[in-house]
Amino acid sequence: MATPLIAILNGPNLNLLGTRQPEVYGRATLDDVEALCAETAEQVGLAIDFRQTNGEGELISWVQECRGKAAGIIINPGGYTHTSIALMDALLAVDLPTIELHVSNIHRREEFRHHSYVSRAATGVICGLGVRGYAVALVAMADLILGE
Ligand code: CA2
């Protein structure tokens, strides 16, 4: 059996990880996160396609492209979490196991971050574990799709 592919999609401003607001997002860069994901994916028998975009349309196109290609989606939608019905619709349409991930605990932050449109399309949600949450999400995804 081919190694299942997991799309790890990152939304706006996540390219700034590790450069600003370390008290909120920590000191790891997005390259560090990609390396952590690659290492964890190998350990749990998954392959990854790791991406970041600042564009809502591009993020939605990437979700649509997962159909027939990816076995699951791990998504940190950044600020689009709280605003994008279109992203939620794309995730509902693609109908794959989906884990929504946030580095920070959005429920301890401003009121406007407490609501997520994306959660309606997510199998599960991880937040507040820092960038370790990406590794946790990959282990959970392996459980979901490989039944481990
Ligand atoms: O905690 C998360 O992972 C978020 O998805 C990050 C988003 C924020 O809008 C969400 O509410 C929660 C922001 C993207 C990261 O932005 C940065 C800005 C400066 C420095 C580092 C990251």
Short mmCIF file of C-alpha atoms and ligand atoms in Angstrom, two decimals:
data_model
loop_
_atom_site.label_atom_id
_atom_site.label_comp_id
_atom_site.label_asym_id
_atom_site.label_seq_id
_atom_site.Cartn_x
_atom_site.Cartn_y
_atom_site.Cartn_z
CA MET A 1 0.00 0.00 0.00
CA ALA A 2 1.29 3.48 -0.86
CA THR A 3 2.08 5.75 2.10
CA PRO A 4 -1.02 7.92 2.75
CA LEU A 5 -0.45 11.60 1.97
CA ILE A 6 -1.52 14.27 4.47
CA ALA A 7 -1.87 17.88 3.34
CA ILE A 8 -0.65 20.25 6.06
CA LEU A 9 -2.02 23.64 5.08
CA ASN A 10 -1.07 26.89 6.80
CA GLY A 11 -2.88 30.17 6.30
CA PRO A 12 -1.99 33.85 6.50
CA ASN A 13 0.89 35.19 8.57
CA LEU A 14 2.10 31.76 9.66
CA ASN A 15 5.23 32.47 7.59
CA LEU A 16 6.03 34.92 10.42
CA LEU A 17 6.25 32.20 13.07
CA GLY A 18 9.36 32.56 15.18
CA THR A 19 10.00 36.14 14.10
CA ARG A 20 7.47 38.06 16.23
CA GLN A 21 5.19 37.62 19.25
CA PRO A 22 7.18 34.70 20.74
CA GLU A 23 5.09 34.98 23.93
CA VAL A 24 2.05 33.91 21.87
CA TYR A 25 3.48 31.67 19.15
CA GLY A 26 6.87 30.53 20.50
CA ARG A 27 10.27 30.72 18.83
CA ALA A 28 10.04 27.94 16.22
CA THR A 29 9.94 29.06 12.60
CA LEU A 30 7.66 27.57 9.94
CA ASP A 31 10.71 25.72 8.56
CA ASP A 32 11.18 24.19 12.04
CA VAL A 33 7.52 23.17 12.00
CA GLU A 34 7.91 21.54 8.59
CA ALA A 35 10.96 19.58 9.84
CA LEU A 36 9.00 18.46 12.94
CA CYS A 37 6.12 17.34 10.72
CA ALA A 38 8.43 15.44 8.33
CA GLU A 39 10.08 13.61 11.24
CA THR A 40 6.75 12.77 12.93
CA ALA A 41 5.10 11.70 9.68
CA GLU A 42 7.89 9.24 8.99
CA GLN A 43 7.52 7.78 12.50
CA VAL A 44 3.78 7.18 12.08
CA GLY A 45 3.84 5.99 8.45
CA LEU A 46 2.49 9.06 6.67
CA ALA A 47 3.78 11.30 3.89
CA ILE A 48 3.19 15.06 3.99
CA ASP A 49 2.64 17.95 1.61
CA PHE A 50 3.39 21.02 3.78
CA ARG A 51 2.33 24.46 2.49
CA GLN A 52 1.67 28.06 3.57
CA THR A 53 -0.20 30.84 1.81
CA ASN A 54 -1.42 34.30 2.69
CA GLY A 55 -4.29 34.04 0.20
CA GLU A 56 -7.79 32.83 1.04
CA GLY A 57 -8.47 31.73 -2.55
CA GLU A 58 -5.20 29.81 -2.77
CA LEU A 59 -5.95 28.04 0.52
CA ILE A 60 -9.39 27.06 -0.80
CA SER A 61 -7.88 25.82 -4.10
CA TRP A 62 -5.39 23.68 -2.15
CA VAL A 63 -8.26 22.16 -0.13
CA GLN A 64 -10.12 21.36 -3.36
CA GLU A 65 -6.96 19.79 -4.85
CA CYS A 66 -6.85 17.32 -1.94
CA ARG A 67 -9.75 15.36 -3.46
CA GLY A 68 -8.44 12.08 -4.81
CA LYS A 69 -4.89 12.94 -3.72
CA ALA A 70 -4.71 13.31 0.06
CA ALA A 71 -5.95 10.92 2.76
CA GLY A 72 -6.44 13.72 5.27
CA ILE A 73 -5.96 17.42 5.96
CA ILE A 74 -4.30 19.19 8.88
CA ILE A 75 -5.07 22.88 8.62
CA ASN A 76 -4.03 25.95 10.56
CA PRO A 77 -6.22 28.49 8.78
CA GLY A 78 -4.74 31.48 10.64
CA GLY A 79 -7.12 34.43 10.75
CA TYR A 80 -9.42 32.81 8.13
CA THR A 81 -10.50 30.45 10.95
CA HIS A 82 -12.73 33.18 12.27
CA THR A 83 -13.97 34.72 9.02
CA SER A 84 -14.13 32.27 6.12
CA ILE A 85 -17.39 30.53 5.29
CA ALA A 86 -15.83 29.79 1.88
CA LEU A 87 -12.99 27.83 3.47
CA MET A 88 -15.49 25.91 5.64
CA ASP A 89 -17.52 25.09 2.50
CA ALA A 90 -14.41 23.80 0.70
CA LEU A 91 -13.50 21.55 3.64
CA LEU A 92 -17.07 20.22 3.87
CA ALA A 93 -17.07 19.55 0.10
CA VAL A 94 -13.77 17.67 0.06
CA ASP A 95 -15.05 15.49 2.92
CA LEU A 96 -11.72 14.13 4.21
CA PRO A 97 -10.60 13.52 7.81
CA THR A 98 -9.64 17.04 8.90
CA ILE A 99 -7.81 18.31 11.95
CA GLU A 100 -7.99 22.03 12.69
CA LEU A 101 -4.89 23.20 14.48
CA HIS A 102 -3.89 26.38 16.29
CA VAL A 103 -0.54 27.07 17.91
CA SER A 104 -2.13 29.32 20.53
CA ASN A 105 -5.16 28.58 22.70
CA ILE A 106 -7.71 30.65 20.80
CA HIS A 107 -10.18 30.35 23.72
CA ARG A 108 -7.82 32.18 26.10
CA ARG A 109 -7.45 35.05 23.65
CA GLU A 110 -9.70 37.83 22.33
CA GLU A 111 -13.43 37.09 22.01
CA PHE A 112 -13.30 37.30 18.20
CA ARG A 113 -10.93 34.29 18.11
CA HIS A 114 -13.32 32.07 20.09
CA HIS A 115 -15.52 31.23 17.10
CA SER A 116 -14.26 29.07 14.26
CA TYR A 117 -16.20 28.46 11.04
CA VAL A 118 -13.63 25.78 10.19
CA SER A 119 -14.56 23.72 13.28
CA ARG A 120 -17.88 22.80 11.63
CA ALA A 121 -15.88 20.92 8.99
CA ALA A 122 -13.24 19.47 11.31
CA THR A 123 -13.05 15.92 12.65
CA GLY A 124 -11.12 17.31 15.61
CA VAL A 125 -9.50 20.50 16.87
CA ILE A 126 -6.13 20.97 18.59
CA CYS A 127 -5.11 24.30 20.10
CA GLY A 128 -2.79 25.77 22.68
CA LEU A 129 0.01 23.18 22.53
CA GLY A 130 2.40 25.40 20.62
CA VAL A 131 4.01 23.97 17.50
CA ARG A 132 4.04 20.51 19.19
CA GLY A 133 0.37 20.50 18.23
CA TYR A 134 1.44 19.69 14.64
CA ALA A 135 3.12 16.48 15.81
CA VAL A 136 0.09 15.61 17.97
CA ALA A 137 -2.14 16.20 14.95
CA LEU A 138 -0.10 13.81 12.79
CA VAL A 139 -0.26 11.06 15.44
CA ALA A 140 -4.03 11.59 15.71
CA MET A 141 -4.35 11.54 11.90
CA ALA A 142 -2.50 8.22 11.76
CA ASP A 143 -4.99 6.85 14.30
CA LEU A 144 -7.89 8.16 12.24
CA ILE A 145 -6.84 6.80 8.86
CA LEU A 146 -4.67 3.80 9.68
CA GLY A 147 -6.73 2.73 12.69
CA GLU A 148 -3.70 2.51 14.95
O1 CA2 B 1 -2.81 30.15 17.08
C1 CA2 B 1 -2.85 29.98 15.87
O2 CA2 B 1 -2.23 29.09 15.28
C2 CA2 B 1 -3.67 30.95 15.00
O3 CA2 B 1 -4.29 30.20 13.96
C3 CA2 B 1 -2.69 31.95 14.45
C4 CA2 B 1 -3.33 33.08 13.64
C5 CA2 B 1 -4.45 33.73 14.44
O4 CA2 B 1 -5.13 34.68 13.63
C6 CA2 B 1 -5.46 32.70 14.94
O5 CA2 B 1 -6.44 33.36 15.71
C7 CA2 B 1 -4.78 31.64 15.79
C8 CA2 B 1 -2.28 34.14 13.28
C9 CA2 B 1 -1.20 33.60 12.37
C10 CA2 B 1 0.16 33.77 12.97
O6 CA2 B 1 0.52 35.14 12.97
C11 CA2 B 1 1.75 35.49 13.47
C12 CA2 B 1 1.95 36.85 13.60
C13 CA2 B 1 3.16 37.29 14.10
C14 CA2 B 1 4.15 36.39 14.45
C15 CA2 B 1 3.93 35.04 14.32
C16 CA2 B 1 2.71 34.59 13.82
#
